[in-house]
Amino acid sequence: MSLFTITEDKSNKDIPAGMSVLEARRHYLAMSDGFVSKLSKPVVQKHGDRYIFRGDASQSSLKGYGAEQLVAECKEDVLVYCAPRVGMAMDAIATLAKMYDKRCVFFCPASGEPSKHQKALLAYGADLRFIKIAAMPTLNSYAKRWAEQHGAKYLPFGLAKTPLVTAGIVRLGTCIAEQIDEEPTEIWMSVSTGTAIRALQIAWPEALCKGIVVARNMQDGEIGHAKLWSASQPFLKDVPLNKRPPFPSTPNYDAKCWEDFENFASKGSIFINVGTDDKVNKFYDLVKDIPLDSQRAWHDMRDLERGL
């Protein structure tokens, strides 16, 4: 059973109007011209006649490589982001904030118990705030308003609609192509907001894009020319052990695309392993005994009303 609807529109909203994909690649690479990364080179592993981007074995997850320049050049001292119960973006933001001497405020949906992904952020010294909401867009609007009121930098959910993040992923794609001495023939990955798969299409214009939608419906402009199919399992449900990759991954995200990659990917294809829960679990173990009140009643806005 398909859980999510997927647009048939093949436009890529991250390609500026009037530009070809090659012009867009030059445009984004020019945005990164002169930027010197503090991150080590990404780890890319050979897998038979194919490749794997090992976000789990690299210094940061894929989103970390994408967001580094944004964080490094941000004039604000405080970063604000909405942290869902699972996801690699908030860990990437916290990692980069620590590297570039920034503070983080994460707004989270209120719950009886914070998730491991959320609570692990305490290990970075992050400020977690909770609000009872019906849907994430509401929390994002609260976080954006709070950031504007307190001179902080609001980062949109999934780091979407952020040209410097797209530029960072395009730069990562160029780095990977240099390491393997070719551009991948196919891109295989799990997809949520589509930020990464759109940027990688710009980085590797000739590559076919294939993947599984794991979290939400995909709208016009969000998938580019990718051929995507819907997950049959809810987002928070992990893929069975026998269908997971033979390296650390995220069981409810990246791992859901592994079986199809193994069975159907062509020579020269690359599997994008965005990150791994192993790192999250390690940091969670450091802070799991710290008391944290994450429950809120409706209209309890104490964390939104509190300043820095």
PDB file of C-alpha atoms in Angstrom:
ATOM      1  CA  MET A   1       0.000   0.000   0.000  1.00  0.00           C
ATOM      2  CA  SER A   2       1.346   3.430  -0.968  1.00  0.00           C
ATOM      3  CA  LEU A   3       1.226   5.921   1.878  1.00  0.00           C
ATOM      4  CA  PHE A   4       2.236   9.064   0.023  1.00  0.00           C
ATOM      5  CA  THR A   5       1.225  10.819  -3.184  1.00  0.00           C
ATOM      6  CA  ILE A   6       3.964  11.881  -5.581  1.00  0.00           C
ATOM      7  CA  THR A   7       3.679  14.659  -8.123  1.00  0.00           C
ATOM      8  CA  GLU A   8       4.157  13.929 -11.813  1.00  0.00           C
ATOM      9  CA  ASP A   9       5.642  17.398 -12.283  1.00  0.00           C
ATOM     10  CA  LYS A  10       9.321  17.142 -13.257  1.00  0.00           C
ATOM     11  CA  SER A  11      10.418  20.685 -12.497  1.00  0.00           C
ATOM     12  CA  ASN A  12      13.148  21.395  -9.954  1.00  0.00           C
ATOM     13  CA  LYS A  13      12.333  24.462  -7.880  1.00  0.00           C
ATOM     14  CA  ASP A  14      16.006  24.884  -6.953  1.00  0.00           C
ATOM     15  CA  ILE A  15      16.988  25.601 -10.559  1.00  0.00           C
ATOM     16  CA  PRO A  16      16.632  29.405 -10.868  1.00  0.00           C
ATOM     17  CA  ALA A  17      14.123  30.573 -13.447  1.00  0.00           C
ATOM     18  CA  GLY A  18      15.561  30.818 -16.950  1.00  0.00           C
ATOM     19  CA  MET A  19      18.624  28.669 -16.184  1.00  0.00           C
ATOM     20  CA  SER A  20      19.516  25.293 -17.621  1.00  0.00           C
ATOM     21  CA  VAL A  21      20.703  22.634 -15.174  1.00  0.00           C
ATOM     22  CA  LEU A  22      24.326  23.248 -16.221  1.00  0.00           C
ATOM     23  CA  GLU A  23      23.910  26.984 -15.672  1.00  0.00           C
ATOM     24  CA  ALA A  24      22.377  26.219 -12.278  1.00  0.00           C
ATOM     25  CA  ARG A  25      25.377  24.088 -11.349  1.00  0.00           C
ATOM     26  CA  ARG A  26      27.755  26.912 -12.250  1.00  0.00           C
ATOM     27  CA  HIS A  27      25.539  29.333 -10.317  1.00  0.00           C
ATOM     28  CA  TYR A  28      25.648  27.269  -7.113  1.00  0.00           C
ATOM     29  CA  LEU A  29      29.351  26.451  -7.371  1.00  0.00           C
ATOM     30  CA  ALA A  30      30.056  30.168  -7.765  1.00  0.00           C
ATOM     31  CA  MET A  31      28.236  30.760  -4.451  1.00  0.00           C
ATOM     32  CA  SER A  32      30.783  28.488  -2.752  1.00  0.00           C
ATOM     33  CA  ASP A  33      33.816  29.882  -4.566  1.00  0.00           C
ATOM     34  CA  GLY A  34      36.502  30.732  -2.018  1.00  0.00           C
ATOM     35  CA  PHE A  35      34.796  28.995   0.909  1.00  0.00           C
ATOM     36  CA  VAL A  36      37.210  26.792   2.854  1.00  0.00           C
ATOM     37  CA  SER A  37      35.507  23.902   4.620  1.00  0.00           C
ATOM     38  CA  LYS A  38      36.540  22.699   8.068  1.00  0.00           C
ATOM     39  CA  LEU A  39      34.996  19.292   7.398  1.00  0.00           C
ATOM     40  CA  SER A  40      37.111  16.404   6.196  1.00  0.00           C
ATOM     41  CA  LYS A  41      36.440  14.933   2.768  1.00  0.00           C
ATOM     42  CA  PRO A  42      33.309  12.772   2.598  1.00  0.00           C
ATOM     43  CA  VAL A  43      33.724   9.017   2.750  1.00  0.00           C
ATOM     44  CA  VAL A  44      32.719   7.242  -0.464  1.00  0.00           C
ATOM     45  CA  GLN A  45      32.931   3.457  -0.524  1.00  0.00           C
ATOM     46  CA  LYS A  46      33.130   1.146  -3.539  1.00  0.00           C
ATOM     47  CA  HIS A  47      30.399  -1.484  -3.548  1.00  0.00           C
ATOM     48  CA  GLY A  48      31.091  -3.882  -6.392  1.00  0.00           C
ATOM     49  CA  ASP A  49      30.689  -1.757  -9.501  1.00  0.00           C
ATOM     50  CA  ARG A  50      28.688   0.840  -7.582  1.00  0.00           C
ATOM     51  CA  TYR A  51      29.313   3.420  -4.836  1.00  0.00           C
ATOM     52  CA  ILE A  52      28.012   4.415  -1.418  1.00  0.00           C
ATOM     53  CA  PHE A  53      28.185   7.869   0.139  1.00  0.00           C
ATOM     54  CA  ARG A  54      28.840   7.000   3.768  1.00  0.00           C
ATOM     55  CA  GLY A  55      27.348   9.901   5.697  1.00  0.00           C
ATOM     56  CA  ASP A  56      27.617   7.661   8.739  1.00  0.00           C
ATOM     57  CA  ALA A  57      31.416   7.359   8.369  1.00  0.00           C
ATOM     58  CA  SER A  58      32.019  10.969   7.289  1.00  0.00           C
ATOM     59  CA  GLN A  59      32.638  13.814   9.723  1.00  0.00           C
ATOM     60  CA  SER A  60      29.040  14.918   9.272  1.00  0.00           C
ATOM     61  CA  SER A  61      25.860  13.679   7.659  1.00  0.00           C
ATOM     62  CA  LEU A  62      24.933  14.864   4.168  1.00  0.00           C
ATOM     63  CA  LYS A  63      22.960  17.808   5.569  1.00  0.00           C
ATOM     64  CA  GLY A  64      26.053  18.889   7.512  1.00  0.00           C
ATOM     65  CA  TYR A  65      28.090  19.187   4.313  1.00  0.00           C
ATOM     66  CA  GLY A  66      25.207  21.063   2.772  1.00  0.00           C
ATOM     67  CA  ALA A  67      24.720  23.531   5.635  1.00  0.00           C
ATOM     68  CA  GLU A  68      28.345  24.252   6.585  1.00  0.00           C
ATOM     69  CA  GLN A  69      28.822  27.465   4.607  1.00  0.00           C
ATOM     70  CA  LEU A  70      25.442  28.769   5.764  1.00  0.00           C
ATOM     71  CA  VAL A  71      26.409  28.294   9.412  1.00  0.00           C
ATOM     72  CA  ALA A  72      29.994  29.503   8.942  1.00  0.00           C
ATOM     73  CA  GLU A  73      28.929  32.774   7.284  1.00  0.00           C
ATOM     74  CA  CYS A  74      25.856  33.409   9.417  1.00  0.00           C
ATOM     75  CA  LYS A  75      26.232  36.752  11.220  1.00  0.00           C
ATOM     76  CA  GLU A  76      23.784  35.750  13.958  1.00  0.00           C
ATOM     77  CA  ASP A  77      25.123  33.952  17.013  1.00  0.00           C
ATOM     78  CA  VAL A  78      21.991  31.825  17.557  1.00  0.00           C
ATOM     79  CA  LEU A  79      20.494  29.262  15.150  1.00  0.00           C
ATOM     80  CA  VAL A  80      16.807  28.330  15.424  1.00  0.00           C
ATOM     81  CA  TYR A  81      15.333  25.123  14.006  1.00  0.00           C
ATOM     82  CA  CYS A  82      12.260  22.945  14.532  1.00  0.00           C
ATOM     83  CA  ALA A  83      13.327  19.473  15.608  1.00  0.00           C
ATOM     84  CA  PRO A  84      10.918  16.646  14.758  1.00  0.00           C
ATOM     85  CA  ARG A  85      11.081  13.366  16.658  1.00  0.00           C
ATOM     86  CA  VAL A  86      13.526  11.897  14.141  1.00  0.00           C
ATOM     87  CA  GLY A  87      15.855  13.286  11.517  1.00  0.00           C
ATOM     88  CA  MET A  88      19.503  14.035  10.764  1.00  0.00           C
ATOM     89  CA  ALA A  89      19.218  17.764  10.043  1.00  0.00           C
ATOM     90  CA  MET A  90      19.111  18.843  13.700  1.00  0.00           C
ATOM     91  CA  ASP A  91      22.215  16.816  14.563  1.00  0.00           C
ATOM     92  CA  ALA A  92      24.015  18.350  11.572  1.00  0.00           C
ATOM     93  CA  ILE A  93      23.021  21.856  12.699  1.00  0.00           C
ATOM     94  CA  ALA A  94      24.184  21.177  16.269  1.00  0.00           C
ATOM     95  CA  THR A  95      27.493  19.732  15.013  1.00  0.00           C
ATOM     96  CA  LEU A  96      28.192  22.765  12.836  1.00  0.00           C
ATOM     97  CA  ALA A  97      27.088  25.213  15.536  1.00  0.00           C
ATOM     98  CA  LYS A  98      29.644  23.740  17.906  1.00  0.00           C
ATOM     99  CA  MET A  99      32.320  23.874  15.194  1.00  0.00           C
ATOM    100  CA  TYR A 100      31.599  27.547  14.428  1.00  0.00           C
ATOM    101  CA  ASP A 101      30.881  28.728  17.992  1.00  0.00           C
ATOM    102  CA  LYS A 102      27.136  29.258  17.572  1.00  0.00           C
ATOM    103  CA  ARG A 103      24.263  28.539  19.957  1.00  0.00           C
ATOM    104  CA  CYS A 104      21.211  26.485  19.011  1.00  0.00           C
ATOM    105  CA  VAL A 105      17.568  26.802  20.023  1.00  0.00           C
ATOM    106  CA  PHE A 106      15.451  23.857  18.909  1.00  0.00           C
ATOM    107  CA  PHE A 107      11.672  24.076  19.045  1.00  0.00           C
ATOM    108  CA  CYS A 108      10.112  20.617  19.440  1.00  0.00           C
ATOM    109  CA  PRO A 109       6.561  19.267  19.423  1.00  0.00           C
ATOM    110  CA  ALA A 110       5.527  18.702  23.032  1.00  0.00           C
ATOM    111  CA  SER A 111       5.280  15.074  24.110  1.00  0.00           C
ATOM    112  CA  GLY A 112       5.279  12.914  27.210  1.00  0.00           C
ATOM    113  CA  GLU A 113       8.859  11.888  26.476  1.00  0.00           C
ATOM    114  CA  PRO A 114      11.323  13.528  24.068  1.00  0.00           C
ATOM    115  CA  SER A 115      12.740  11.268  21.374  1.00  0.00           C
ATOM    116  CA  LYS A 116      16.361  10.140  21.348  1.00  0.00           C
ATOM    117  CA  HIS A 117      17.056  12.417  18.372  1.00  0.00           C
ATOM    118  CA  GLN A 118      15.721  15.397  20.304  1.00  0.00           C
ATOM    119  CA  LYS A 119      17.249  14.690  23.701  1.00  0.00           C
ATOM    120  CA  ALA A 120      20.667  13.864  22.201  1.00  0.00           C
ATOM    121  CA  LEU A 121      20.901  17.548  21.226  1.00  0.00           C
ATOM    122  CA  LEU A 122      21.491  18.366  24.898  1.00  0.00           C
ATOM    123  CA  ALA A 123      24.944  16.824  24.512  1.00  0.00           C
ATOM    124  CA  TYR A 124      25.831  19.757  22.246  1.00  0.00           C
ATOM    125  CA  GLY A 125      24.575  22.270  24.800  1.00  0.00           C
ATOM    126  CA  ALA A 126      21.443  22.992  22.772  1.00  0.00           C
ATOM    127  CA  ASP A 127      18.395  24.782  24.203  1.00  0.00           C
ATOM    128  CA  LEU A 128      15.281  22.619  23.706  1.00  0.00           C
ATOM    129  CA  ARG A 129      11.843  24.228  23.834  1.00  0.00           C
ATOM    130  CA  PHE A 130       8.466  22.527  23.638  1.00  0.00           C
ATOM    131  CA  ILE A 131       5.055  23.628  22.345  1.00  0.00           C
ATOM    132  CA  LYS A 132       1.938  21.533  21.880  1.00  0.00           C
ATOM    133  CA  ILE A 133       0.931  21.680  18.223  1.00  0.00           C
ATOM    134  CA  ALA A 134      -1.350  19.949  15.738  1.00  0.00           C
ATOM    135  CA  ALA A 135       1.143  20.106  12.843  1.00  0.00           C
ATOM    136  CA  MET A 136       4.788  21.017  12.178  1.00  0.00           C
ATOM    137  CA  PRO A 137       4.030  24.079   9.980  1.00  0.00           C
ATOM    138  CA  THR A 138       2.541  25.765  13.047  1.00  0.00           C
ATOM    139  CA  LEU A 139       5.697  25.123  15.060  1.00  0.00           C
ATOM    140  CA  ASN A 140       7.829  26.466  12.216  1.00  0.00           C
ATOM    141  CA  SER A 141       5.827  29.691  12.163  1.00  0.00           C
ATOM    142  CA  TYR A 142       6.348  30.075  15.917  1.00  0.00           C
ATOM    143  CA  ALA A 143      10.096  29.413  15.595  1.00  0.00           C
ATOM    144  CA  LYS A 144      10.482  31.878  12.734  1.00  0.00           C
ATOM    145  CA  ARG A 145       8.667  34.604  14.677  1.00  0.00           C
ATOM    146  CA  TRP A 146      10.788  33.936  17.778  1.00  0.00           C
ATOM    147  CA  ALA A 147      14.005  34.145  15.723  1.00  0.00           C
ATOM    148  CA  GLU A 148      12.953  37.467  14.195  1.00  0.00           C
ATOM    149  CA  GLN A 149      12.111  38.899  17.613  1.00  0.00           C
ATOM    150  CA  HIS A 150      15.444  37.881  19.149  1.00  0.00           C
ATOM    151  CA  GLY A 151      17.894  38.521  16.309  1.00  0.00           C
ATOM    152  CA  ALA A 152      18.523  34.823  15.671  1.00  0.00           C
ATOM    153  CA  LYS A 153      18.875  32.909  12.393  1.00  0.00           C
ATOM    154  CA  TYR A 154      15.813  30.820  11.543  1.00  0.00           C
ATOM    155  CA  LEU A 155      16.568  27.697   9.485  1.00  0.00           C
ATOM    156  CA  PRO A 156      13.597  26.289   7.536  1.00  0.00           C
ATOM    157  CA  PHE A 157      12.453  22.717   8.037  1.00  0.00           C
ATOM    158  CA  GLY A 158      14.667  20.241   6.191  1.00  0.00           C
ATOM    159  CA  LEU A 159      16.934  23.175   5.332  1.00  0.00           C
ATOM    160  CA  ALA A 160      14.763  23.613   2.236  1.00  0.00           C
ATOM    161  CA  LYS A 161      14.429  26.923   0.369  1.00  0.00           C
ATOM    162  CA  THR A 162      17.985  27.790   1.384  1.00  0.00           C
ATOM    163  CA  PRO A 163      20.258  28.430  -1.630  1.00  0.00           C
ATOM    164  CA  LEU A 164      23.479  28.121   0.358  1.00  0.00           C
ATOM    165  CA  VAL A 165      22.445  24.614   1.473  1.00  0.00           C
ATOM    166  CA  THR A 166      21.727  23.641  -2.128  1.00  0.00           C
ATOM    167  CA  ALA A 167      25.131  25.092  -3.023  1.00  0.00           C
ATOM    168  CA  GLY A 168      26.748  23.033  -0.269  1.00  0.00           C
ATOM    169  CA  ILE A 169      25.234  19.793  -1.568  1.00  0.00           C
ATOM    170  CA  VAL A 170      26.225  20.663  -5.147  1.00  0.00           C
ATOM    171  CA  ARG A 171      29.761  21.269  -3.860  1.00  0.00           C
ATOM    172  CA  LEU A 172      29.639  17.909  -2.071  1.00  0.00           C
ATOM    173  CA  GLY A 173      28.573  16.235  -5.315  1.00  0.00           C
ATOM    174  CA  THR A 174      31.523  17.787  -7.121  1.00  0.00           C
ATOM    175  CA  CYS A 175      33.865  16.548  -4.389  1.00  0.00           C
ATOM    176  CA  ILE A 176      32.454  13.013  -4.638  1.00  0.00           C
ATOM    177  CA  ALA A 177      32.843  12.993  -8.431  1.00  0.00           C
ATOM    178  CA  GLU A 178      36.486  14.025  -8.041  1.00  0.00           C
ATOM    179  CA  GLN A 179      37.089  11.238  -5.516  1.00  0.00           C
ATOM    180  CA  ILE A 180      35.611   8.471  -7.673  1.00  0.00           C
ATOM    181  CA  ASP A 181      36.868  10.048 -10.928  1.00  0.00           C
ATOM    182  CA  GLU A 182      33.430  10.022 -12.553  1.00  0.00           C
ATOM    183  CA  GLU A 183      29.908  11.280 -12.038  1.00  0.00           C
ATOM    184  CA  PRO A 184      27.466   8.606 -10.827  1.00  0.00           C
ATOM    185  CA  THR A 185      25.135   7.099 -13.412  1.00  0.00           C
ATOM    186  CA  GLU A 186      22.234   6.870 -10.948  1.00  0.00           C
ATOM    187  CA  ILE A 187      21.347   8.376  -7.573  1.00  0.00           C
ATOM    188  CA  TRP A 188      19.479   6.137  -5.109  1.00  0.00           C
ATOM    189  CA  MET A 189      18.174   7.526  -1.835  1.00  0.00           C
ATOM    190  CA  SER A 190      15.276   7.935   0.551  1.00  0.00           C
ATOM    191  CA  VAL A 191      13.431  11.240   0.164  1.00  0.00           C
ATOM    192  CA  SER A 192      11.684  13.516   2.657  1.00  0.00           C
ATOM    193  CA  THR A 193      11.641  17.226   1.743  1.00  0.00           C
ATOM    194  CA  GLY A 194      13.547  16.560  -1.491  1.00  0.00           C
ATOM    195  CA  THR A 195      16.243  19.140  -0.716  1.00  0.00           C
ATOM    196  CA  ALA A 196      19.099  16.669  -1.240  1.00  0.00           C
ATOM    197  CA  ILE A 197      17.799  14.868  -4.316  1.00  0.00           C
ATOM    198  CA  ARG A 198      17.088  18.167  -6.100  1.00  0.00           C
ATOM    199  CA  ALA A 199      20.594  19.452  -5.339  1.00  0.00           C
ATOM    200  CA  LEU A 200      22.282  16.207  -6.419  1.00  0.00           C
ATOM    201  CA  GLN A 201      20.428  16.388  -9.748  1.00  0.00           C
ATOM    202  CA  ILE A 202      22.102  19.757 -10.253  1.00  0.00           C
ATOM    203  CA  ALA A 203      25.493  18.389  -9.190  1.00  0.00           C
ATOM    204  CA  TRP A 204      25.233  15.367 -11.528  1.00  0.00           C
ATOM    205  CA  PRO A 205      22.960  16.463 -14.408  1.00  0.00           C
ATOM    206  CA  GLU A 206      23.280  13.220 -16.394  1.00  0.00           C
ATOM    207  CA  ALA A 207      22.473  10.885 -13.504  1.00  0.00           C
ATOM    208  CA  LEU A 208      19.124   9.151 -13.279  1.00  0.00           C
ATOM    209  CA  CYS A 209      17.475   9.644  -9.889  1.00  0.00           C
ATOM    210  CA  LYS A 210      15.557   6.913  -8.113  1.00  0.00           C
ATOM    211  CA  GLY A 211      14.303   6.643  -4.580  1.00  0.00           C
ATOM    212  CA  ILE A 212      11.610   6.014  -2.026  1.00  0.00           C
ATOM    213  CA  VAL A 213       9.416   8.682  -0.440  1.00  0.00           C
ATOM    214  CA  VAL A 214       9.394   7.951   3.283  1.00  0.00           C
ATOM    215  CA  ALA A 215       7.778  10.849   5.136  1.00  0.00           C
ATOM    216  CA  ARG A 216       5.314  13.051   3.266  1.00  0.00           C
ATOM    217  CA  ASN A 217       3.462  13.783   0.027  1.00  0.00           C
ATOM    218  CA  MET A 218       5.676  15.286  -2.692  1.00  0.00           C
ATOM    219  CA  GLN A 219       4.433  18.452  -4.401  1.00  0.00           C
ATOM    220  CA  ASP A 220       5.179  20.136  -7.737  1.00  0.00           C
ATOM    221  CA  GLY A 221       8.769  21.318  -8.006  1.00  0.00           C
ATOM    222  CA  GLU A 222      10.003  19.057  -5.199  1.00  0.00           C
ATOM    223  CA  ILE A 223      11.352  16.028  -7.071  1.00  0.00           C
ATOM    224  CA  GLY A 224      12.849  17.269 -10.330  1.00  0.00           C
ATOM    225  CA  HIS A 225      13.244  14.447 -12.848  1.00  0.00           C
ATOM    226  CA  ALA A 226      13.531  11.767 -10.141  1.00  0.00           C
ATOM    227  CA  LYS A 227      11.558   8.543 -10.430  1.00  0.00           C
ATOM    228  CA  LEU A 228      10.167   8.009  -6.928  1.00  0.00           C
ATOM    229  CA  TRP A 229       7.840   5.508  -5.296  1.00  0.00           C
ATOM    230  CA  SER A 230       6.056   5.608  -1.955  1.00  0.00           C
ATOM    231  CA  ALA A 231       7.017   3.719   1.163  1.00  0.00           C
ATOM    232  CA  SER A 232       4.467   1.178   2.329  1.00  0.00           C
ATOM    233  CA  GLN A 233       5.471   1.608   5.984  1.00  0.00           C
ATOM    234  CA  PRO A 234       4.801   4.612   8.254  1.00  0.00           C
ATOM    235  CA  PHE A 235       7.751   6.980   8.644  1.00  0.00           C
ATOM    236  CA  LEU A 236       8.559   5.991  12.217  1.00  0.00           C
ATOM    237  CA  LYS A 237       8.491   2.255  11.445  1.00  0.00           C
ATOM    238  CA  ASP A 238      11.949   0.713  10.936  1.00  0.00           C
ATOM    239  CA  VAL A 239      12.787  -1.469   7.969  1.00  0.00           C
ATOM    240  CA  PRO A 240      13.310  -5.157   8.919  1.00  0.00           C
ATOM    241  CA  LEU A 241      16.844  -6.212   9.862  1.00  0.00           C
ATOM    242  CA  ASN A 242      17.253  -8.434   6.811  1.00  0.00           C
ATOM    243  CA  LYS A 243      16.598  -5.478   4.489  1.00  0.00           C
ATOM    244  CA  ARG A 244      19.058  -3.048   6.039  1.00  0.00           C
ATOM    245  CA  PRO A 245      22.467  -2.176   4.570  1.00  0.00           C
ATOM    246  CA  PRO A 246      25.615  -3.836   5.949  1.00  0.00           C
ATOM    247  CA  PHE A 247      26.803  -0.572   7.518  1.00  0.00           C
ATOM    248  CA  PRO A 248      25.332   1.873  10.065  1.00  0.00           C
ATOM    249  CA  SER A 249      22.283   3.615   8.651  1.00  0.00           C
ATOM    250  CA  THR A 250      18.944   5.047   9.781  1.00  0.00           C
ATOM    251  CA  PRO A 251      16.420   2.171   9.937  1.00  0.00           C
ATOM    252  CA  ASN A 252      13.338   4.289   9.289  1.00  0.00           C
ATOM    253  CA  TYR A 253      14.934   6.462   6.594  1.00  0.00           C
ATOM    254  CA  ASP A 254      17.978   5.632   4.436  1.00  0.00           C
ATOM    255  CA  ALA A 255      17.674   1.888   4.995  1.00  0.00           C
ATOM    256  CA  LYS A 256      14.272   1.792   3.289  1.00  0.00           C
ATOM    257  CA  CYS A 257      15.933   2.336  -0.096  1.00  0.00           C
ATOM    258  CA  TRP A 258      18.742  -0.196   0.327  1.00  0.00           C
ATOM    259  CA  GLU A 259      16.978  -3.355  -0.914  1.00  0.00           C
ATOM    260  CA  ASP A 260      15.960  -1.705  -4.189  1.00  0.00           C
ATOM    261  CA  PHE A 261      19.471  -0.320  -4.683  1.00  0.00           C
ATOM    262  CA  GLU A 262      20.985  -3.761  -4.154  1.00  0.00           C
ATOM    263  CA  ASN A 263      18.554  -5.422  -6.544  1.00  0.00           C
ATOM    264  CA  PHE A 264      18.152  -2.879  -9.326  1.00  0.00           C
ATOM    265  CA  ALA A 265      20.894  -0.213  -9.355  1.00  0.00           C
ATOM    266  CA  SER A 266      23.062  -0.023 -12.470  1.00  0.00           C
ATOM    267  CA  LYS A 267      26.847   0.056 -12.721  1.00  0.00           C
ATOM    268  CA  GLY A 268      28.191   3.397 -11.525  1.00  0.00           C
ATOM    269  CA  SER A 269      25.178   4.117  -9.314  1.00  0.00           C
ATOM    270  CA  ILE A 270      25.568   5.722  -5.889  1.00  0.00           C
ATOM    271  CA  PHE A 271      23.549   5.046  -2.738  1.00  0.00           C
ATOM    272  CA  ILE A 272      23.189   8.073  -0.471  1.00  0.00           C
ATOM    273  CA  ASN A 273      23.443   7.047   3.175  1.00  0.00           C
ATOM    274  CA  VAL A 274      22.597  10.415   4.711  1.00  0.00           C
ATOM    275  CA  GLY A 275      23.663   9.449   8.244  1.00  0.00           C
ATOM    276  CA  THR A 276      23.144   6.985  11.058  1.00  0.00           C
ATOM    277  CA  ASP A 277      21.306   6.686  14.340  1.00  0.00           C
ATOM    278  CA  ASP A 278      24.493   5.302  15.923  1.00  0.00           C
ATOM    279  CA  LYS A 279      25.845   8.811  16.500  1.00  0.00           C
ATOM    280  CA  VAL A 280      22.509   9.952  17.902  1.00  0.00           C
ATOM    281  CA  ASN A 281      22.410   6.984  20.281  1.00  0.00           C
ATOM    282  CA  LYS A 282      25.946   7.703  21.470  1.00  0.00           C
ATOM    283  CA  PHE A 283      25.096  11.280  22.412  1.00  0.00           C
ATOM    284  CA  TYR A 284      21.742  10.248  23.865  1.00  0.00           C
ATOM    285  CA  ASP A 285      23.535   7.890  26.246  1.00  0.00           C
ATOM    286  CA  LEU A 286      25.478  10.881  27.594  1.00  0.00           C
ATOM    287  CA  VAL A 287      22.347  12.847  28.502  1.00  0.00           C
ATOM    288  CA  LYS A 288      19.554  10.289  28.904  1.00  0.00           C
ATOM    289  CA  ASP A 289      19.443  10.719  32.699  1.00  0.00           C
ATOM    290  CA  ILE A 290      19.049  14.505  32.565  1.00  0.00           C
ATOM    291  CA  PRO A 291      15.448  15.419  33.548  1.00  0.00           C
ATOM    292  CA  LEU A 292      13.612  17.194  30.749  1.00  0.00           C
ATOM    293  CA  ASP A 293      10.031  18.433  30.947  1.00  0.00           C
ATOM    294  CA  SER A 294       8.716  18.041  27.422  1.00  0.00           C
ATOM    295  CA  GLN A 295       4.982  17.896  28.116  1.00  0.00           C
ATOM    296  CA  ARG A 296       2.825  20.986  27.509  1.00  0.00           C
ATOM    297  CA  ALA A 297      -0.897  21.763  27.613  1.00  0.00           C
ATOM    298  CA  TRP A 298      -2.619  23.538  24.755  1.00  0.00           C
ATOM    299  CA  HIS A 299      -1.837  27.283  24.732  1.00  0.00           C
ATOM    300  CA  ASP A 300       1.119  26.855  27.110  1.00  0.00           C
ATOM    301  CA  MET A 301       3.558  29.227  25.376  1.00  0.00           C
ATOM    302  CA  ARG A 302       6.130  29.626  28.140  1.00  0.00           C
ATOM    303  CA  ASP A 303       8.994  28.463  25.884  1.00  0.00           C
ATOM    304  CA  LEU A 304       7.960  30.806  23.094  1.00  0.00           C
ATOM    305  CA  GLU A 305       7.698  33.742  25.474  1.00  0.00           C
ATOM    306  CA  ARG A 306      11.116  33.082  26.993  1.00  0.00           C
ATOM    307  CA  GLY A 307      14.041  34.989  25.489  1.00  0.00           C
ATOM    308  CA  LEU A 308      17.629  33.921  25.042  1.00  0.00           C
TER     309      LEU A 308
END
